[in-house]
Amino acid sequence: QAVLTQPASVSGSPGQSITISCTGADNDIGRYNYVSWFQQHPGKAPKLIIFDVTDRPSGVSNRFSGSKSGNTASLTISGLQPEDEADYYCSSYTSSARGVFGGGTKLTVL
Amino acid sequence: QVQLVQSGAEVQKPGASVKVSCKASGYTFTDFYIHWVRQAPGQGLEWMGWIKPQNGGTNSARDFQGRVAMTRDTSINTVYMELTGLRSDDTAVYYCARGPLWPRFDYWGQGTVVTVSS
């Protein structure tokens, strides 16, 4: 079961910005700058879009950005586009040398 | 180019075991960890564990301890994940993914569907 807490759903209109939160604890998000975000379209494998809290892999649009404050990480998508409609998952490293995911957030582009 | 190619779909009965393989290519096999992640139908991602191909070290999520075994064969750049004591709620797509120790998964396998049904 998910240890990191995300909103189940968010929505926005094309061109708008949205933010997805990911709340953990002192021994995961609060301790390490090892938060990643993944985008998953139906029937596809997840895709890495943010790593190490704020960094973007080569080829990922700069409309995606990440941040962290305390035990909560956030993903912001600016200039929403229809193709951004997908599920988004956060993940973090933990003090027991394990990984953990959030429950996922379904983004709807209205 | 980096590729992770997984074995094909499996159908198993409750109580049985399943072993999924993940063959890596396009990079130095021992330079990265391989993590296993599963996704039940309509559900979210669940981290299962990692294996360090360099020395075979492993760590797994508490929910899977005692039921999951991860191994590797460095001669063929392949890792394996075996899950025992299968239950119906183990029905899921199982992914392998490349990363460092922490979950920064830049390449994923195509997924292996495991169905547990009597």
PDB file of C-alpha atoms in Angstrom:
ATOM      1  CA  GLN A   1       0.000   0.000   0.000  1.00  0.00           C
ATOM      2  CA  ALA A   2       1.039   3.606  -0.693  1.00  0.00           C
ATOM      3  CA  VAL A   3       2.992   5.364   2.028  1.00  0.00           C
ATOM      4  CA  LEU A   4       3.126   8.717   0.269  1.00  0.00           C
ATOM      5  CA  THR A   5      -0.160  10.629   0.078  1.00  0.00           C
ATOM      6  CA  GLN A   6      -1.334  12.210  -3.175  1.00  0.00           C
ATOM      7  CA  PRO A   7      -4.704  13.661  -4.146  1.00  0.00           C
ATOM      8  CA  ALA A   8      -6.726  11.123  -6.101  1.00  0.00           C
ATOM      9  CA  SER A   9      -7.510  13.553  -8.877  1.00  0.00           C
ATOM     10  CA  VAL A  10      -6.814  17.046 -10.168  1.00  0.00           C
ATOM     11  CA  SER A  11      -8.078  18.876 -13.213  1.00  0.00           C
ATOM     12  CA  GLY A  12      -7.323  21.970 -15.229  1.00  0.00           C
ATOM     13  CA  SER A  13      -8.053  23.628 -18.541  1.00  0.00           C
ATOM     14  CA  PRO A  14      -5.572  23.857 -21.397  1.00  0.00           C
ATOM     15  CA  GLY A  15      -3.013  26.574 -20.744  1.00  0.00           C
ATOM     16  CA  GLN A  16      -3.563  26.589 -17.000  1.00  0.00           C
ATOM     17  CA  SER A  17      -1.147  25.362 -14.322  1.00  0.00           C
ATOM     18  CA  ILE A  18      -1.794  22.634 -11.794  1.00  0.00           C
ATOM     19  CA  THR A  19       0.136  21.342  -8.792  1.00  0.00           C
ATOM     20  CA  ILE A  20       0.095  17.818  -7.376  1.00  0.00           C
ATOM     21  CA  SER A  21       1.248  17.329  -3.813  1.00  0.00           C
ATOM     22  CA  CYS A  22       2.972  14.285  -2.339  1.00  0.00           C
ATOM     23  CA  THR A  23       3.182  14.061   1.439  1.00  0.00           C
ATOM     24  CA  GLY A  24       5.528  11.682   3.197  1.00  0.00           C
ATOM     25  CA  ALA A  25       7.350  11.585   6.510  1.00  0.00           C
ATOM     26  CA  ASP A  26      10.584  12.494   8.256  1.00  0.00           C
ATOM     27  CA  ASN A  27      12.242   9.253   7.155  1.00  0.00           C
ATOM     28  CA  ASP A  28      11.539   9.574   3.454  1.00  0.00           C
ATOM     29  CA  ILE A  29      10.737  12.874   1.720  1.00  0.00           C
ATOM     30  CA  GLY A  30      11.767  14.874   4.764  1.00  0.00           C
ATOM     31  CA  ARG A  31      15.203  13.288   4.949  1.00  0.00           C
ATOM     32  CA  TYR A  32      16.318  12.794   1.355  1.00  0.00           C
ATOM     33  CA  ASN A  33      16.327  14.802  -1.865  1.00  0.00           C
ATOM     34  CA  TYR A  34      15.498  11.617  -3.759  1.00  0.00           C
ATOM     35  CA  VAL A  35      11.966  12.334  -4.905  1.00  0.00           C
ATOM     36  CA  SER A  36      10.953  11.306  -8.418  1.00  0.00           C
ATOM     37  CA  TRP A  37       7.779  11.835 -10.394  1.00  0.00           C
ATOM     38  CA  PHE A  38       6.418   9.531 -13.074  1.00  0.00           C
ATOM     39  CA  GLN A  39       3.787  10.014 -15.752  1.00  0.00           C
ATOM     40  CA  GLN A  40       1.763   7.017 -16.886  1.00  0.00           C
ATOM     41  CA  HIS A  41      -0.644   6.872 -19.798  1.00  0.00           C
ATOM     42  CA  PRO A  42      -3.154   4.003 -19.963  1.00  0.00           C
ATOM     43  CA  GLY A  43      -1.587   0.698 -20.920  1.00  0.00           C
ATOM     44  CA  LYS A  44       1.924   2.122 -20.901  1.00  0.00           C
ATOM     45  CA  ALA A  45       4.925   1.818 -18.625  1.00  0.00           C
ATOM     46  CA  PRO A  46       5.577   4.804 -16.363  1.00  0.00           C
ATOM     47  CA  LYS A  47       7.884   7.552 -17.613  1.00  0.00           C
ATOM     48  CA  LEU A  48      10.322   9.479 -15.434  1.00  0.00           C
ATOM     49  CA  ILE A  49       9.612  13.217 -15.621  1.00  0.00           C
ATOM     50  CA  ILE A  50      11.317  14.602 -12.490  1.00  0.00           C
ATOM     51  CA  PHE A  51      14.152  13.154 -10.408  1.00  0.00           C
ATOM     52  CA  ASP A  52      16.073  14.268  -7.338  1.00  0.00           C
ATOM     53  CA  VAL A  53      13.209  16.673  -6.448  1.00  0.00           C
ATOM     54  CA  THR A  54      13.809  19.252  -9.170  1.00  0.00           C
ATOM     55  CA  ASP A  55      15.734  17.772 -12.095  1.00  0.00           C
ATOM     56  CA  ARG A  56      14.276  16.887 -15.499  1.00  0.00           C
ATOM     57  CA  PRO A  57      15.580  14.085 -17.707  1.00  0.00           C
ATOM     58  CA  SER A  58      16.697  15.074 -21.157  1.00  0.00           C
ATOM     59  CA  GLY A  59      13.717  15.428 -23.464  1.00  0.00           C
ATOM     60  CA  VAL A  60      11.138  16.202 -20.794  1.00  0.00           C
ATOM     61  CA  SER A  61       9.337  19.497 -21.298  1.00  0.00           C
ATOM     62  CA  ASN A  62      10.283  22.393 -19.039  1.00  0.00           C
ATOM     63  CA  ARG A  63       6.563  22.784 -18.353  1.00  0.00           C
ATOM     64  CA  PHE A  64       7.148  20.123 -15.682  1.00  0.00           C
ATOM     65  CA  SER A  65       8.813  21.258 -12.488  1.00  0.00           C
ATOM     66  CA  GLY A  66       9.330  19.848  -9.010  1.00  0.00           C
ATOM     67  CA  SER A  67       9.890  21.215  -5.545  1.00  0.00           C
ATOM     68  CA  LYS A  68       9.965  20.162  -1.919  1.00  0.00           C
ATOM     69  CA  SER A  69       9.211  21.704   1.447  1.00  0.00           C
ATOM     70  CA  GLY A  70       9.603  19.663   4.593  1.00  0.00           C
ATOM     71  CA  ASN A  71       7.853  16.330   4.165  1.00  0.00           C
ATOM     72  CA  THR A  72       5.892  17.391   1.084  1.00  0.00           C
ATOM     73  CA  ALA A  73       7.019  17.334  -2.525  1.00  0.00           C
ATOM     74  CA  SER A  74       5.124  18.939  -5.372  1.00  0.00           C
ATOM     75  CA  LEU A  75       4.869  18.586  -9.125  1.00  0.00           C
ATOM     76  CA  THR A  76       3.745  21.584 -11.123  1.00  0.00           C
ATOM     77  CA  ILE A  77       2.653  21.387 -14.740  1.00  0.00           C
ATOM     78  CA  SER A  78       2.340  24.731 -16.469  1.00  0.00           C
ATOM     79  CA  GLY A  79       0.653  25.459 -19.773  1.00  0.00           C
ATOM     80  CA  LEU A  80      -1.503  22.325 -19.586  1.00  0.00           C
ATOM     81  CA  GLN A  81      -1.861  20.427 -22.830  1.00  0.00           C
ATOM     82  CA  PRO A  82      -4.304  17.659 -23.698  1.00  0.00           C
ATOM     83  CA  GLU A  83      -1.487  15.099 -23.821  1.00  0.00           C
ATOM     84  CA  ASP A  84      -0.687  15.805 -20.170  1.00  0.00           C
ATOM     85  CA  GLU A  85      -3.832  13.898 -19.217  1.00  0.00           C
ATOM     86  CA  ALA A  86      -2.435  10.862 -17.422  1.00  0.00           C
ATOM     87  CA  ASP A  87      -1.757   9.357 -14.007  1.00  0.00           C
ATOM     88  CA  TYR A  88       1.098  10.839 -11.992  1.00  0.00           C
ATOM     89  CA  TYR A  89       3.039   9.093  -9.244  1.00  0.00           C
ATOM     90  CA  CYS A  90       5.600  10.379  -6.798  1.00  0.00           C
ATOM     91  CA  SER A  91       8.261   8.190  -5.242  1.00  0.00           C
ATOM     92  CA  SER A  92      10.907   8.580  -2.583  1.00  0.00           C
ATOM     93  CA  TYR A  93      13.857   6.810  -1.048  1.00  0.00           C
ATOM     94  CA  THR A  94      13.420   5.799   2.593  1.00  0.00           C
ATOM     95  CA  SER A  95      15.692   5.365   5.595  1.00  0.00           C
ATOM     96  CA  SER A  96      15.400   1.570   5.315  1.00  0.00           C
ATOM     97  CA  ALA A  97      17.014   1.714   1.857  1.00  0.00           C
ATOM     98  CA  ARG A  98      13.677   1.010   0.235  1.00  0.00           C
ATOM     99  CA  GLY A  99      11.554   2.810  -2.268  1.00  0.00           C
ATOM    100  CA  VAL A 100       7.986   3.942  -1.852  1.00  0.00           C
ATOM    101  CA  PHE A 101       5.321   5.332  -4.179  1.00  0.00           C
ATOM    102  CA  GLY A 102       2.371   7.596  -3.720  1.00  0.00           C
ATOM    103  CA  GLY A 103      -1.094   6.344  -4.503  1.00  0.00           C
ATOM    104  CA  GLY A 104      -1.219   8.231  -7.798  1.00  0.00           C
ATOM    105  CA  THR A 105      -3.117  11.250  -9.082  1.00  0.00           C
ATOM    106  CA  LYS A 106      -5.326  11.247 -12.142  1.00  0.00           C
ATOM    107  CA  LEU A 107      -4.964  14.474 -14.105  1.00  0.00           C
ATOM    108  CA  THR A 108      -7.891  15.463 -16.282  1.00  0.00           C
ATOM    109  CA  VAL A 109      -7.429  18.210 -18.861  1.00  0.00           C
ATOM    110  CA  LEU A 110     -10.871  19.731 -19.278  1.00  0.00           C
TER     111      LEU A 110
ATOM    112  CA  GLN B   1      20.220   2.003 -26.659  1.00  0.00           C
ATOM    113  CA  VAL B   2      19.215   0.921 -23.177  1.00  0.00           C
ATOM    114  CA  GLN B   3      16.613  -1.835 -23.129  1.00  0.00           C
ATOM    115  CA  LEU B   4      15.020  -3.980 -20.465  1.00  0.00           C
ATOM    116  CA  VAL B   5      13.169  -6.931 -21.972  1.00  0.00           C
ATOM    117  CA  GLN B   6      10.936  -9.011 -19.711  1.00  0.00           C
ATOM    118  CA  SER B   7       9.610 -12.521 -20.052  1.00  0.00           C
ATOM    119  CA  GLY B   8       6.099 -13.247 -21.235  1.00  0.00           C
ATOM    120  CA  ALA B   9       2.743 -13.396 -19.514  1.00  0.00           C
ATOM    121  CA  GLU B  10       2.107 -16.038 -16.880  1.00  0.00           C
ATOM    122  CA  VAL B  11      -0.997 -17.717 -15.484  1.00  0.00           C
ATOM    123  CA  GLN B  12      -0.519 -19.464 -12.160  1.00  0.00           C
ATOM    124  CA  LYS B  13      -2.738 -21.115  -9.576  1.00  0.00           C
ATOM    125  CA  PRO B  14      -3.031 -19.887  -6.000  1.00  0.00           C
ATOM    126  CA  GLY B  15      -0.172 -21.175  -3.890  1.00  0.00           C
ATOM    127  CA  ALA B  16       2.167 -21.556  -6.845  1.00  0.00           C
ATOM    128  CA  SER B  17       5.259 -19.516  -7.680  1.00  0.00           C
ATOM    129  CA  VAL B  18       6.174 -17.329 -10.630  1.00  0.00           C
ATOM    130  CA  LYS B  19       9.595 -16.293 -11.892  1.00  0.00           C
ATOM    131  CA  VAL B  20       9.894 -13.260 -14.143  1.00  0.00           C
ATOM    132  CA  SER B  21      13.079 -12.386 -15.999  1.00  0.00           C
ATOM    133  CA  CYS B  22      14.438  -9.018 -17.099  1.00  0.00           C
ATOM    134  CA  LYS B  23      17.269  -8.910 -19.639  1.00  0.00           C
ATOM    135  CA  ALA B  24      19.294  -5.715 -19.801  1.00  0.00           C
ATOM    136  CA  SER B  25      21.229  -4.378 -22.777  1.00  0.00           C
ATOM    137  CA  GLY B  26      22.808  -1.162 -23.985  1.00  0.00           C
ATOM    138  CA  TYR B  27      24.686  -0.290 -20.774  1.00  0.00           C
ATOM    139  CA  THR B  28      27.087  -1.801 -18.244  1.00  0.00           C
ATOM    140  CA  PHE B  29      24.880  -4.247 -16.365  1.00  0.00           C
ATOM    141  CA  THR B  30      26.675  -3.871 -13.039  1.00  0.00           C
ATOM    142  CA  ASP B  31      26.548  -0.059 -12.975  1.00  0.00           C
ATOM    143  CA  PHE B  32      22.863   0.192 -11.989  1.00  0.00           C
ATOM    144  CA  TYR B  33      20.389  -1.434  -9.632  1.00  0.00           C
ATOM    145  CA  ILE B  34      17.318  -3.191 -10.966  1.00  0.00           C
ATOM    146  CA  HIS B  35      14.087  -2.531  -9.086  1.00  0.00           C
ATOM    147  CA  TRP B  36      10.812  -4.409  -9.335  1.00  0.00           C
ATOM    148  CA  VAL B  37       7.494  -2.557  -9.336  1.00  0.00           C
ATOM    149  CA  ARG B  38       4.024  -4.006  -9.732  1.00  0.00           C
ATOM    150  CA  GLN B  39       0.631  -2.587 -10.625  1.00  0.00           C
ATOM    151  CA  ALA B  40      -2.597  -4.435  -9.917  1.00  0.00           C
ATOM    152  CA  PRO B  41      -5.496  -3.841 -12.326  1.00  0.00           C
ATOM    153  CA  GLY B  42      -6.806  -0.304 -11.921  1.00  0.00           C
ATOM    154  CA  GLN B  43      -4.434   0.343  -9.015  1.00  0.00           C
ATOM    155  CA  GLY B  44      -1.284   2.336  -8.392  1.00  0.00           C
ATOM    156  CA  LEU B  45       2.397   1.471  -8.518  1.00  0.00           C
ATOM    157  CA  GLU B  46       3.873  -0.634  -5.719  1.00  0.00           C
ATOM    158  CA  TRP B  47       7.619  -0.882  -5.105  1.00  0.00           C
ATOM    159  CA  MET B  48       8.673  -4.462  -4.423  1.00  0.00           C
ATOM    160  CA  GLY B  49      12.440  -4.467  -4.062  1.00  0.00           C
ATOM    161  CA  TRP B  50      15.844  -4.062  -5.678  1.00  0.00           C
ATOM    162  CA  ILE B  51      18.844  -6.152  -6.627  1.00  0.00           C
ATOM    163  CA  LYS B  52      22.372  -4.868  -7.054  1.00  0.00           C
ATOM    164  CA  PRO B  53      23.768  -6.804 -10.040  1.00  0.00           C
ATOM    165  CA  GLN B  54      27.349  -6.051  -9.006  1.00  0.00           C
ATOM    166  CA  ASN B  55      27.194  -8.305  -5.945  1.00  0.00           C
ATOM    167  CA  GLY B  56      23.684  -9.783  -5.844  1.00  0.00           C
ATOM    168  CA  GLY B  57      22.642  -7.809  -2.779  1.00  0.00           C
ATOM    169  CA  THR B  58      18.895  -7.345  -2.370  1.00  0.00           C
ATOM    170  CA  ASN B  59      16.317  -5.486  -0.338  1.00  0.00           C
ATOM    171  CA  SER B  60      12.562  -5.837  -0.494  1.00  0.00           C
ATOM    172  CA  ALA B  61       9.455  -4.131   0.772  1.00  0.00           C
ATOM    173  CA  ARG B  62       8.184  -5.418   4.109  1.00  0.00           C
ATOM    174  CA  ASP B  63       4.968  -6.624   2.462  1.00  0.00           C
ATOM    175  CA  PHE B  64       6.964  -9.059   0.327  1.00  0.00           C
ATOM    176  CA  GLN B  65       9.642 -10.236   2.723  1.00  0.00           C
ATOM    177  CA  GLY B  66       9.752 -14.022   2.833  1.00  0.00           C
ATOM    178  CA  ARG B  67       7.820 -14.303  -0.449  1.00  0.00           C
ATOM    179  CA  VAL B  68      10.069 -12.592  -2.982  1.00  0.00           C
ATOM    180  CA  ALA B  69      13.525 -13.589  -4.190  1.00  0.00           C
ATOM    181  CA  MET B  70      15.603 -11.564  -6.614  1.00  0.00           C
ATOM    182  CA  THR B  71      18.644 -13.055  -8.326  1.00  0.00           C
ATOM    183  CA  ARG B  72      20.911 -12.236 -11.249  1.00  0.00           C
ATOM    184  CA  ASP B  73      23.048 -13.934 -13.859  1.00  0.00           C
ATOM    185  CA  THR B  74      25.819 -11.584 -14.889  1.00  0.00           C
ATOM    186  CA  SER B  75      26.892 -13.837 -17.755  1.00  0.00           C
ATOM    187  CA  ILE B  76      23.677 -12.997 -19.615  1.00  0.00           C
ATOM    188  CA  ASN B  77      22.844  -9.590 -18.068  1.00  0.00           C
ATOM    189  CA  THR B  78      19.581 -10.884 -16.653  1.00  0.00           C
ATOM    190  CA  VAL B  79      17.825 -10.494 -13.324  1.00  0.00           C
ATOM    191  CA  TYR B  80      15.001 -12.630 -12.013  1.00  0.00           C
ATOM    192  CA  MET B  81      12.169 -12.003  -9.592  1.00  0.00           C
ATOM    193  CA  GLU B  82      10.441 -15.009  -8.054  1.00  0.00           C
ATOM    194  CA  LEU B  83       7.273 -14.562  -6.035  1.00  0.00           C
ATOM    195  CA  THR B  84       6.024 -17.540  -4.040  1.00  0.00           C
ATOM    196  CA  GLY B  85       2.761 -18.387  -2.315  1.00  0.00           C
ATOM    197  CA  LEU B  86       0.758 -16.617  -4.983  1.00  0.00           C
ATOM    198  CA  ARG B  87      -2.678 -15.213  -4.100  1.00  0.00           C
ATOM    199  CA  SER B  88      -5.363 -13.741  -6.274  1.00  0.00           C
ATOM    200  CA  ASP B  89      -4.323 -10.242  -5.201  1.00  0.00           C
ATOM    201  CA  ASP B  90      -0.875 -10.845  -6.715  1.00  0.00           C
ATOM    202  CA  THR B  91      -2.521 -10.536 -10.124  1.00  0.00           C
ATOM    203  CA  ALA B  92      -0.749  -7.545 -11.623  1.00  0.00           C
ATOM    204  CA  VAL B  93       1.639  -6.219 -14.218  1.00  0.00           C
ATOM    205  CA  TYR B  94       5.189  -6.640 -12.963  1.00  0.00           C
ATOM    206  CA  TYR B  95       7.838  -4.204 -14.180  1.00  0.00           C
ATOM    207  CA  CYS B  96      11.592  -4.155 -13.838  1.00  0.00           C
ATOM    208  CA  ALA B  97      13.208  -0.729 -13.888  1.00  0.00           C
ATOM    209  CA  ARG B  98      16.769   0.565 -13.914  1.00  0.00           C
ATOM    210  CA  GLY B  99      18.010   3.056 -11.365  1.00  0.00           C
ATOM    211  CA  PRO B 100      20.480   3.901  -8.650  1.00  0.00           C
ATOM    212  CA  LEU B 101      19.811   2.756  -5.089  1.00  0.00           C
ATOM    213  CA  TRP B 102      16.981   5.255  -4.822  1.00  0.00           C
ATOM    214  CA  PRO B 103      13.869   5.108  -7.058  1.00  0.00           C
ATOM    215  CA  ARG B 104      15.010   7.207 -10.003  1.00  0.00           C
ATOM    216  CA  PHE B 105      13.850   4.818 -12.723  1.00  0.00           C
ATOM    217  CA  ASP B 106      14.966   6.058 -16.109  1.00  0.00           C
ATOM    218  CA  TYR B 107      14.283   2.877 -18.094  1.00  0.00           C
ATOM    219  CA  TRP B 108      11.496   0.364 -17.615  1.00  0.00           C
ATOM    220  CA  GLY B 109      10.774  -3.065 -18.989  1.00  0.00           C
ATOM    221  CA  GLN B 110       7.625  -3.588 -21.014  1.00  0.00           C
ATOM    222  CA  GLY B 111       5.851  -5.286 -18.120  1.00  0.00           C
ATOM    223  CA  THR B 112       4.868  -8.903 -17.498  1.00  0.00           C
ATOM    224  CA  VAL B 113       1.246  -9.745 -16.791  1.00  0.00           C
ATOM    225  CA  VAL B 114       0.893 -12.306 -14.028  1.00  0.00           C
ATOM    226  CA  THR B 115      -2.568 -13.724 -13.472  1.00  0.00           C
ATOM    227  CA  VAL B 116      -3.317 -15.820 -10.420  1.00  0.00           C
ATOM    228  CA  SER B 117      -6.467 -17.854 -10.844  1.00  0.00           C
ATOM    229  CA  SER B 118      -7.728 -21.300  -9.983  1.00  0.00           C
TER     230      SER B 118
END
